Short mmCIF file of C-alpha atoms and ligand atoms in Angstrom, two decimals:
data_model
loop_
_atom_site.label_atom_id
_atom_site.label_comp_id
_atom_site.label_asym_id
_atom_site.label_seq_id
_atom_site.Cartn_x
_atom_site.Cartn_y
_atom_site.Cartn_z
CA MET A 1 -15.39 -6.80 -10.15
CA LEU A 2 -16.45 -3.56 -8.48
CA SER A 3 -14.96 -0.25 -9.56
CA ALA A 4 -13.01 1.75 -6.94
CA GLU A 5 -16.07 4.02 -6.42
CA GLN A 6 -18.43 1.08 -5.97
CA ALA A 7 -16.00 -0.62 -3.59
CA LEU A 8 -15.70 2.53 -1.47
CA GLU A 9 -19.49 2.88 -1.28
CA ARG A 10 -19.78 -0.72 -0.14
CA LEU A 11 -17.17 -0.20 2.61
CA LYS A 12 -18.94 2.97 3.81
CA LYS A 13 -22.29 1.21 3.90
CA GLY A 14 -20.80 -1.75 5.78
CA ASN A 15 -19.21 0.49 8.39
CA LEU A 16 -22.46 2.39 9.00
CA SER A 17 -24.23 -0.88 9.63
CA TYR A 18 -21.40 -2.07 11.92
CA GLN A 19 -21.72 1.08 14.04
CA GLN A 20 -25.35 0.16 14.64
CA GLU A 21 -24.20 -3.15 16.17
CA SER A 22 -25.79 -5.35 13.56
CA SER A 23 -25.19 -9.06 13.96
CA PHE A 24 -23.89 -9.53 10.42
CA ARG A 25 -21.50 -12.46 10.08
CA GLY A 26 -21.42 -12.74 6.31
CA ARG A 27 -22.17 -15.83 4.32
CA VAL A 28 -19.90 -18.66 5.48
CA ASP A 29 -20.88 -22.14 4.41
CA GLY A 30 -19.48 -25.16 2.64
CA THR A 31 -20.85 -24.13 -0.75
CA LEU A 32 -19.20 -20.72 -0.57
CA ARG A 33 -15.90 -22.22 0.59
CA GLN A 34 -16.06 -24.59 -2.40
CA GLU A 35 -16.82 -21.71 -4.79
CA LEU A 36 -13.97 -19.64 -3.37
CA ALA A 37 -11.56 -22.56 -3.67
CA GLU A 38 -11.96 -22.19 -7.44
CA ASP A 39 -11.56 -18.43 -7.56
CA GLN A 40 -11.60 -15.31 -5.38
CA SER A 41 -12.38 -11.73 -6.31
CA PRO A 42 -12.23 -9.56 -3.19
CA TYR A 43 -13.64 -6.10 -3.90
CA ALA A 44 -11.05 -4.08 -1.92
CA VAL A 45 -7.65 -4.26 -0.24
CA VAL A 46 -7.49 -3.05 3.37
CA VAL A 47 -4.11 -2.38 4.98
CA SER A 48 -4.63 -2.18 8.73
CA CYS A 49 -2.86 -2.53 12.06
CA SER A 50 -2.57 -5.98 13.67
CA ASP A 51 -4.30 -4.60 16.78
CA SER A 52 -6.80 -7.12 18.17
CA ARG A 53 -9.46 -4.40 18.30
CA VAL A 54 -9.21 -3.62 14.59
CA LEU A 55 -10.91 -6.30 12.49
CA PRO A 56 -11.40 -5.10 8.91
CA GLU A 57 -13.98 -7.76 8.03
CA ALA A 58 -16.08 -6.83 11.06
CA ILE A 59 -15.63 -3.06 10.64
CA PHE A 60 -16.87 -3.24 7.03
CA GLU A 61 -19.29 -6.13 7.49
CA ALA A 62 -17.47 -8.20 4.90
CA GLY A 63 -17.66 -11.96 4.60
CA LEU A 64 -15.48 -14.72 3.22
CA GLY A 65 -13.78 -13.77 -0.05
CA GLU A 66 -14.73 -10.08 0.09
CA LEU A 67 -11.68 -8.25 1.42
CA PHE A 68 -7.96 -8.74 0.81
CA THR A 69 -6.57 -7.72 4.19
CA ILE A 70 -2.95 -6.95 4.94
CA ARG A 71 -2.19 -6.45 8.61
CA VAL A 72 1.02 -5.27 10.20
CA ALA A 73 1.48 -3.48 13.53
CA GLY A 74 1.15 0.26 12.97
CA ASN A 75 -0.17 -0.31 9.40
CA VAL A 76 3.32 0.50 8.17
CA ILE A 77 3.83 0.34 4.41
CA CYS A 78 6.87 -1.72 3.44
CA ASP A 79 7.92 -3.69 0.36
CA HIS A 80 6.09 -6.81 1.55
CA VAL A 81 2.88 -4.84 1.90
CA LEU A 82 3.37 -3.28 -1.55
CA GLY A 83 4.03 -6.74 -3.00
CA SER A 84 0.77 -8.00 -1.48
CA ILE A 85 -1.12 -5.02 -2.94
CA GLN A 86 0.43 -5.66 -6.36
CA TYR A 87 -0.76 -9.27 -6.20
CA ALA A 88 -4.31 -8.23 -5.23
CA HIS A 89 -4.41 -5.68 -8.05
CA GLU A 90 -2.83 -7.70 -10.84
CA HIS A 91 -4.17 -11.16 -10.07
CA LEU A 92 -7.39 -10.61 -8.14
CA GLY A 93 -8.55 -7.41 -9.87
CA CYS A 94 -8.87 -5.16 -6.78
CA LYS A 95 -9.24 -1.50 -7.77
CA LEU A 96 -9.29 0.09 -4.31
CA VAL A 97 -6.77 0.10 -1.45
CA VAL A 98 -7.72 1.51 1.94
CA VAL A 99 -4.90 2.36 4.36
CA LEU A 100 -6.69 2.17 7.70
CA GLY A 101 -5.09 3.72 10.77
CA HIS A 102 -6.85 3.68 14.14
CA THR A 103 -7.19 5.55 17.42
CA HIS A 104 -5.35 4.27 20.54
CA CYS A 105 -2.69 2.64 18.34
CA GLY A 106 0.13 1.05 20.35
CA ALA A 107 2.64 1.67 17.55
CA VAL A 108 1.80 5.38 17.59
CA HIS A 109 2.14 5.51 21.37
CA ALA A 110 5.48 3.72 21.15
CA ALA A 111 6.65 6.32 18.62
CA LEU A 112 5.51 9.13 20.95
CA GLU A 113 7.22 7.65 23.98
CA GLY A 114 10.41 6.49 22.22
CA GLY A 115 12.69 3.90 23.82
CA THR A 116 12.01 1.04 21.40
CA TYR A 117 14.82 -1.04 20.03
CA GLY A 118 15.49 -3.85 17.57
CA TYR A 119 12.73 -4.92 15.20
CA ALA A 120 10.10 -2.81 16.95
CA HIS A 121 12.24 0.30 16.48
CA ARG A 122 12.51 -0.38 12.75
CA LEU A 123 8.76 -0.88 12.58
CA ILE A 124 7.83 2.43 14.17
CA SER A 125 10.52 4.62 12.62
CA PRO A 126 8.16 5.86 9.83
CA ILE A 127 5.72 6.97 12.55
CA GLN A 128 8.46 8.62 14.63
CA GLN A 129 9.09 11.03 11.78
CA LEU A 130 5.63 12.50 12.45
CA VAL A 131 6.08 12.94 16.19
CA ASP A 132 7.84 16.32 15.85
CA GLU A 133 5.01 17.61 13.70
CA PHE A 134 2.02 16.43 15.77
CA SER A 135 1.86 15.94 19.53
CA ASP A 136 -1.50 14.18 19.68
CA GLY A 137 -1.74 10.41 19.09
CA CYS A 138 -4.91 10.71 17.05
CA MET A 139 -3.41 13.38 14.78
CA ILE A 140 -0.30 11.24 14.31
CA ALA A 141 -2.43 8.20 13.41
CA ARG A 142 -4.32 10.29 10.82
CA ALA A 143 -1.13 11.75 9.34
CA HIS A 144 0.49 8.32 9.28
CA ALA A 145 -2.47 6.76 7.42
CA CYS A 146 -2.35 9.62 4.88
CA ALA A 147 1.42 9.21 4.46
CA GLY A 148 0.92 5.46 3.96
CA ALA A 149 -1.76 6.08 1.33
CA ARG A 150 0.58 8.49 -0.49
CA GLN A 151 3.31 5.83 -0.45
CA VAL A 152 0.94 3.30 -2.03
CA GLU A 153 -0.27 5.88 -4.58
CA GLU A 154 3.31 6.66 -5.54
CA ALA A 155 4.18 2.97 -5.92
CA PHE A 156 1.17 2.31 -8.20
CA ARG A 157 0.85 5.69 -9.91
CA ARG A 158 0.96 4.16 -13.38
CA THR A 159 -1.99 1.86 -12.70
CA ASP A 160 -5.76 2.27 -12.27
CA LEU A 161 -5.54 1.52 -8.53
CA SER A 162 -7.32 4.04 -6.25
CA VAL A 163 -5.98 4.63 -2.75
CA GLN A 164 -7.90 5.99 0.22
CA ALA A 165 -6.65 6.81 3.73
CA ALA A 166 -9.02 6.28 6.66
CA LEU A 167 -9.04 6.31 10.44
CA TYR A 168 -10.98 3.85 12.58
CA ASP A 169 -12.23 4.98 16.00
CA ILE A 170 -11.99 1.90 18.25
CA VAL A 171 -14.62 3.29 20.64
CA SER A 172 -17.38 4.50 18.30
CA GLY A 173 -16.67 1.96 15.53
CA ALA A 174 -16.77 4.76 12.96
CA VAL A 175 -14.37 5.02 10.04
CA SER A 176 -13.42 8.58 9.00
CA TRP A 177 -12.45 8.86 5.37
CA LEU A 178 -9.45 11.20 5.12
ZN1 ZN B 1 -2.31 -0.04 15.99
#
């Protein structure tokens, strides 16, 4: 199992390669699927938005069995997300969690514009708290990823889990580490 530092280096390297439009698809074959059926040891947890333009495995050039991804619109941290992180840490040995926000996020725009109701309103309410502080969608997405990372850090402060906030630019393909 990779340490948190090694895992972060691997993610950074993967994203640099992704920005250069490499054709990496990872190793996906019957032998690997069979091996992974016995055991998995993903090297990092990535919490990202469900947005169809944000694919953690592609962004970090990761193949089958390499990332434990948790996706929810607006990359909002809730108890279900924390429970998934706990599982990845305690049972799969992950030492690093990345909370990955992104530019042009629909959840952030919804928070800026207001007018949501029902389940969607509940989903974006943590982002709405940042709207008074920042007027720009990109700044809100950054602040929201940082707030999410702090929430995860707080929840797992007694463990050896490292948490990193990041922002993915959907146009350039670059991940900024916050
Ligand atoms: Zn989004």
